[in-house]
Short mmCIF file of C-alpha atoms and ligand atoms in Angstrom, two decimals:
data_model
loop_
_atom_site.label_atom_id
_atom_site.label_comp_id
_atom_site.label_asym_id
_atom_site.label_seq_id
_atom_site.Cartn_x
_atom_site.Cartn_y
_atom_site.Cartn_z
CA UNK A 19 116.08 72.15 -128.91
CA UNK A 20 114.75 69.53 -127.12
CA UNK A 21 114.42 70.42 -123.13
CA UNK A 22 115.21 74.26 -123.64
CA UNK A 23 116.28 75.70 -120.08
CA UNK A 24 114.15 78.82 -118.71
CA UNK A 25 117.21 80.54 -119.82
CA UNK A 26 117.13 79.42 -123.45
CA UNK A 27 113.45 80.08 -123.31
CA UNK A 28 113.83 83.57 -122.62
CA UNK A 29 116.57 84.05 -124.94
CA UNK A 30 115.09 82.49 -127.51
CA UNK A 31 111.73 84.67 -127.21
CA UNK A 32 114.05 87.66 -127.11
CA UNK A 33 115.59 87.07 -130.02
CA UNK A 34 112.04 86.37 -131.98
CA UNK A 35 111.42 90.03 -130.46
CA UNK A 36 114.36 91.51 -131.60
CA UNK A 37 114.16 90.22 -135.61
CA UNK A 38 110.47 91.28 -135.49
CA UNK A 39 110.94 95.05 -133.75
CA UNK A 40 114.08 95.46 -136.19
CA UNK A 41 111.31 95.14 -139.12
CA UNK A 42 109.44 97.89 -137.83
CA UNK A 43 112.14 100.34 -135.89
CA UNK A 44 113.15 103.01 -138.00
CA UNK A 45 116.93 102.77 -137.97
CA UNK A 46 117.41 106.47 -136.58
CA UNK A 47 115.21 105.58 -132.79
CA UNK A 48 116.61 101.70 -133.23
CA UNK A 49 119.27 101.05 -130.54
CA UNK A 50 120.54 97.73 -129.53
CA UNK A 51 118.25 96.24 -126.49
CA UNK A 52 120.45 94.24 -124.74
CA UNK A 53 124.32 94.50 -125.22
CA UNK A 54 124.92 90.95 -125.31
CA UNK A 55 122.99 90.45 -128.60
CA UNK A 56 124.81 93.16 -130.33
CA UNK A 57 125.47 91.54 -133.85
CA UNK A 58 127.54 94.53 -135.38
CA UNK A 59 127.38 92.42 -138.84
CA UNK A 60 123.86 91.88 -138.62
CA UNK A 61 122.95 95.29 -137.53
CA UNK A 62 124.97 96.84 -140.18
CA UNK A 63 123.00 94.76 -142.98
CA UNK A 64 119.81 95.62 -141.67
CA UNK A 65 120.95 99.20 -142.26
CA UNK A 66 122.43 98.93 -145.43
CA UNK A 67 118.67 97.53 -146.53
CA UNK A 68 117.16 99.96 -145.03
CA UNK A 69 118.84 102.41 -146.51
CA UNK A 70 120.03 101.29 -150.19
CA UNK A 71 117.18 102.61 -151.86
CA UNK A 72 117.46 105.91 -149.93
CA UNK A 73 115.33 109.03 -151.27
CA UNK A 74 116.09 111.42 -148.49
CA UNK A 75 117.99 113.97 -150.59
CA UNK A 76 118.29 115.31 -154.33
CA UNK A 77 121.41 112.92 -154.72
CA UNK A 78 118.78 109.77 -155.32
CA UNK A 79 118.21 111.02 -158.78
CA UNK A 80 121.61 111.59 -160.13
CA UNK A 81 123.19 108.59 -158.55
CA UNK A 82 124.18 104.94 -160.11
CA UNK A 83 124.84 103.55 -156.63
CA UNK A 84 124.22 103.97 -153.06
CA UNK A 85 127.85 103.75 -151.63
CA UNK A 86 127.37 102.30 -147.86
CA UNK A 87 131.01 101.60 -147.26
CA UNK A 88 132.26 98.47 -146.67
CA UNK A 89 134.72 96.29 -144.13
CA UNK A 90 135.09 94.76 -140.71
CA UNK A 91 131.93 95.32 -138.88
CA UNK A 92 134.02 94.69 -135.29
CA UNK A 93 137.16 97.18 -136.99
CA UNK A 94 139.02 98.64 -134.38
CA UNK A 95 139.42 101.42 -137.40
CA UNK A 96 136.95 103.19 -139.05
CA UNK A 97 138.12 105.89 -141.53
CA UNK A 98 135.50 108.74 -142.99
CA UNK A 99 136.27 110.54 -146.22
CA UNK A 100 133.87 112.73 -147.93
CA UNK A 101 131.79 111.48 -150.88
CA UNK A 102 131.95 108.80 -153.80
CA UNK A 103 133.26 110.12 -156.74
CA UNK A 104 132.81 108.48 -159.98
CA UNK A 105 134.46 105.13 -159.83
CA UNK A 106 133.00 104.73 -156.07
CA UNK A 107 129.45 105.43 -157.95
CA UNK A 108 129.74 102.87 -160.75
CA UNK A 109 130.95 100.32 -158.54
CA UNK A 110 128.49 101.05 -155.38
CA UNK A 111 132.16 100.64 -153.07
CA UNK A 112 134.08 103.11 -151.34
CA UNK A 113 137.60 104.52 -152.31
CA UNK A 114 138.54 102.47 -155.38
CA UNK A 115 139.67 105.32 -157.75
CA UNK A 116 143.20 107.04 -157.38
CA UNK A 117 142.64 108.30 -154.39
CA UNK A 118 141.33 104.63 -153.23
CA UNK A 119 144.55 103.49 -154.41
CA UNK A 120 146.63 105.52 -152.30
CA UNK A 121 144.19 105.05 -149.38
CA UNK A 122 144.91 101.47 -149.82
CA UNK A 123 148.54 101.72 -149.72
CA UNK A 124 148.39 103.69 -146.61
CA UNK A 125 146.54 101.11 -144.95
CA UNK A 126 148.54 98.27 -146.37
CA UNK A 127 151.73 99.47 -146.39
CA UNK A 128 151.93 102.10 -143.55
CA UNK A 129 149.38 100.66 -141.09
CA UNK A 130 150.08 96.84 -142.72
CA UNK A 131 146.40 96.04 -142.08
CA UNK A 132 144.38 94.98 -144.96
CA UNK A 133 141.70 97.00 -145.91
CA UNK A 134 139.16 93.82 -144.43
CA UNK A 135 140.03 94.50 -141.31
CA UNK A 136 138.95 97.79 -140.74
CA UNK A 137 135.95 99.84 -142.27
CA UNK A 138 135.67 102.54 -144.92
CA UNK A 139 133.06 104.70 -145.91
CA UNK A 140 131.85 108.53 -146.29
CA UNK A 141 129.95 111.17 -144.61
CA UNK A 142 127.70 111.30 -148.30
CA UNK A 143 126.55 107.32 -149.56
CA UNK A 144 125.98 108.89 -152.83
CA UNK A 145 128.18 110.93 -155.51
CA UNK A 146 127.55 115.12 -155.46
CA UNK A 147 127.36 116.08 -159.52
CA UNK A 148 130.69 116.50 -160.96
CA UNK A 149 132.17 116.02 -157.47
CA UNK A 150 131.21 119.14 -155.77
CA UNK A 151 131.32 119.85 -152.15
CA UNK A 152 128.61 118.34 -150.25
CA UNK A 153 125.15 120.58 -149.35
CA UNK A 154 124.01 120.97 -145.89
CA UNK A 155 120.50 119.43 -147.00
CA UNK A 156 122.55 116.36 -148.23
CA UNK A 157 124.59 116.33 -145.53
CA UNK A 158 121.70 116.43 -142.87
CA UNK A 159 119.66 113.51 -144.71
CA UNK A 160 122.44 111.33 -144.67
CA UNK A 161 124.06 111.86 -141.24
CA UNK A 162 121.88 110.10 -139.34
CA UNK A 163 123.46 106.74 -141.92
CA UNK A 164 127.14 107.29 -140.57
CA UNK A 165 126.39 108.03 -136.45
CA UNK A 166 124.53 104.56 -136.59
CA UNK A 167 127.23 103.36 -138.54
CA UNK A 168 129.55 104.58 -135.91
CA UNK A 169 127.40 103.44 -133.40
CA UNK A 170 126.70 99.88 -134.65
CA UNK A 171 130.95 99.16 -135.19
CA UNK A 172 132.16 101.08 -132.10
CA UNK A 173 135.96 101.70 -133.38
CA UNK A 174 138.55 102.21 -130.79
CA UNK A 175 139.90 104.97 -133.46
CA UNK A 176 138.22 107.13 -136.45
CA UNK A 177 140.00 108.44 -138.83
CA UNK A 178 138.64 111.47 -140.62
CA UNK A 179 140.11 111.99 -144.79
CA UNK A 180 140.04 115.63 -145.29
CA UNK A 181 138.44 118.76 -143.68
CA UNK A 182 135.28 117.92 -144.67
CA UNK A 183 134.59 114.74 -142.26
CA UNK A 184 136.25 116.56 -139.40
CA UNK A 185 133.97 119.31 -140.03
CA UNK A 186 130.80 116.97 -139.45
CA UNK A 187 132.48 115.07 -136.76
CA UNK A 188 134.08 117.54 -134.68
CA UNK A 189 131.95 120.51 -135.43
CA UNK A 190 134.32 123.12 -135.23
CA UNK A 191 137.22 124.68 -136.65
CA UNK A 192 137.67 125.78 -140.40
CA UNK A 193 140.75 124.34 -142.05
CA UNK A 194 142.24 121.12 -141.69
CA UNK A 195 144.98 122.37 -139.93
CA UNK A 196 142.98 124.08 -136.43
CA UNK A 197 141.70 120.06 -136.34
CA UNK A 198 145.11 117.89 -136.64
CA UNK A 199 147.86 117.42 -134.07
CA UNK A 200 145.79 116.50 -131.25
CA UNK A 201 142.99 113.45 -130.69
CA UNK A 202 139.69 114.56 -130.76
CA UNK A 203 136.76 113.10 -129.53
CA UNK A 204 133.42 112.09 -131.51
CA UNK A 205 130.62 110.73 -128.33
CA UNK A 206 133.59 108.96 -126.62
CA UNK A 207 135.20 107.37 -129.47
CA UNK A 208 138.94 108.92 -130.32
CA UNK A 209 139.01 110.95 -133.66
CA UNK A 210 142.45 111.80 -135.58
CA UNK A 211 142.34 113.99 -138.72
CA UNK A 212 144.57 113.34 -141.02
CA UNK A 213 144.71 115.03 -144.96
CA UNK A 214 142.72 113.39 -147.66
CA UNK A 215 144.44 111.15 -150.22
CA UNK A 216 143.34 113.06 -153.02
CA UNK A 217 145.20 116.52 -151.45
CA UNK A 218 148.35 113.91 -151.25
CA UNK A 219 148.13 113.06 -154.71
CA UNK A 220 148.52 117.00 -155.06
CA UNK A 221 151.06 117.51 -152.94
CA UNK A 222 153.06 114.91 -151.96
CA UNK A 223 154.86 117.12 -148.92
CA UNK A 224 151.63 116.28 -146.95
CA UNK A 225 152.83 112.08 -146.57
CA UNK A 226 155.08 113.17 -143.90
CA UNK A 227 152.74 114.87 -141.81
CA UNK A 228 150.17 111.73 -143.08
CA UNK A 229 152.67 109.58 -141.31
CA UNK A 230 152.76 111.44 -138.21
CA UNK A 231 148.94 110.78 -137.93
CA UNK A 232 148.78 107.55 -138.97
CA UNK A 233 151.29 106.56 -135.89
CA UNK A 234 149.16 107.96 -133.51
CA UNK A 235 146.35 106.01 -134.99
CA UNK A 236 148.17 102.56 -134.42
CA UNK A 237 149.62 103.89 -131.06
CA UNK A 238 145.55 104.01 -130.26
CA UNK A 239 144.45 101.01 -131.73
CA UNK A 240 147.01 99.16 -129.67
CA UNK A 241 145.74 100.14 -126.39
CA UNK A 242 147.54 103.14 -125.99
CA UNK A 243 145.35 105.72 -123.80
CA UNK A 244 144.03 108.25 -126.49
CA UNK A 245 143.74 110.81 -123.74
CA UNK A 246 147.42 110.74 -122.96
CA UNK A 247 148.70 111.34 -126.00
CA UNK A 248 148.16 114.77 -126.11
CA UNK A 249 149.56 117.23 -128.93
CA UNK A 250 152.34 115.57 -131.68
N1 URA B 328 136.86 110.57 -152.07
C1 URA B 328 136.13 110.36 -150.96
O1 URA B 328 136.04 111.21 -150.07
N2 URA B 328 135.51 109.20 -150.84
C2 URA B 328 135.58 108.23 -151.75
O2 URA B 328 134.98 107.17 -151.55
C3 URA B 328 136.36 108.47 -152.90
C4 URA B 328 136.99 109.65 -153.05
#
């Protein structure tokens, strides 16, 4: 730059800031200064480096890969299962076993987005042995990975997968069913619960109901006003 403005000046010294207090800001107390230089894509690489080499819970030892999630960083949609299982931990990439599969055709085929355009990940980054239910130790080391998440990519709709991510979401209710029918709210962003592919792959009665949700999803993400859409 050869004359820079005051104004350039300024935001070029800000911007020097920024890069050097994102070095040093733990990602949990880091918040974007100045809405105007939110980078969602560069905000949610920083965290993925801060974070790939996590050692937070017992799950560092047992896994092959950190599973961040992956996708749009400006998605309008960001859907929340549970944990990787085994293909998701060999590959270090959310939902790309038989479950993924199904996921993927839901979003393709019943949403016809592609899976780019909105982002995927869990409430765990890394694979419970033998794919048991998540432990509230785990659970509390690694939340603090999907609010900034949520907070970085600011979705006009979440999706929760299964009883699980509505249960650290929403924070109340038991089964799936007290949570689904009605749009929920997660710090002002709309939440709809919808079953998780792998309990469709068990019972295939629950893709009608599926469908039900996923309408109200779209109905959101195209502008529809979550807070009049009530019970379906
Ligand atoms: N089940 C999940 O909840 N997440 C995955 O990534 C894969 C299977």
């Amino acid at each position: 730059m050869d004359n820079p403005s005051p104004k350039q000046q300024i935001k070029a010294l800000l911007e020097e800031l920024m890069e050097e207090g994102e070095q040093y800001l733990p990602y949990k107390i880091k918040s974007s200064p100045l809405k105007n230089f939110h980078q969602p894509q560069q905000e949610l690489d920083l965290l993925y480096q801060q974070v790939k080499n996590c050692q937070s819970c017992k799950l560092a030892a047992t896994r092959k890969n950190l599973v961040f999630g992956e996708g749009n960083a400006n998605a309008n949609l960001v859907m929340v299962g549970e944990a990787p299982g085994a293909d998701e931990d060999a590959t270090g990439k959310p939902f790309v076993g038989r479950a993924g599969k199904l996921l993927t055709d839901i979003i393709t085929k019943g949403m016809e987005l592609s899976r780019d355009e909105i982002f995927i990940c869990n409430v765990l980054k890394c694979r419970p042995p033998l794919n048991r239910d998540p432990e509230k130790d785990e659970i509390d080391a690694c939340m603090g990975i999907l609010q900034k998440q949520l907070e970085i990519i600011n979705p006009k709709v979440i999706c929760t997968l299964g009883r699980f991510s509505a249960f650290v979401l929403l924070g109340k209710g038991k089964k799936l069913g007290d949570y689904r029918g009605k749009v929920h709210f997660y710090r002002n962003i709309p939440v709809v619960v919808t079953y998780h592919p792998s309990a469709l792959l068990r019972n295939p009665n629950l893709k009608r109901p599926t469908w039900d949700d996923v309408k109200i999803i779209l109905r959101i993400m195209s502008g529809d006003d979550p807070n009049q859409i009530g019970y379906w």
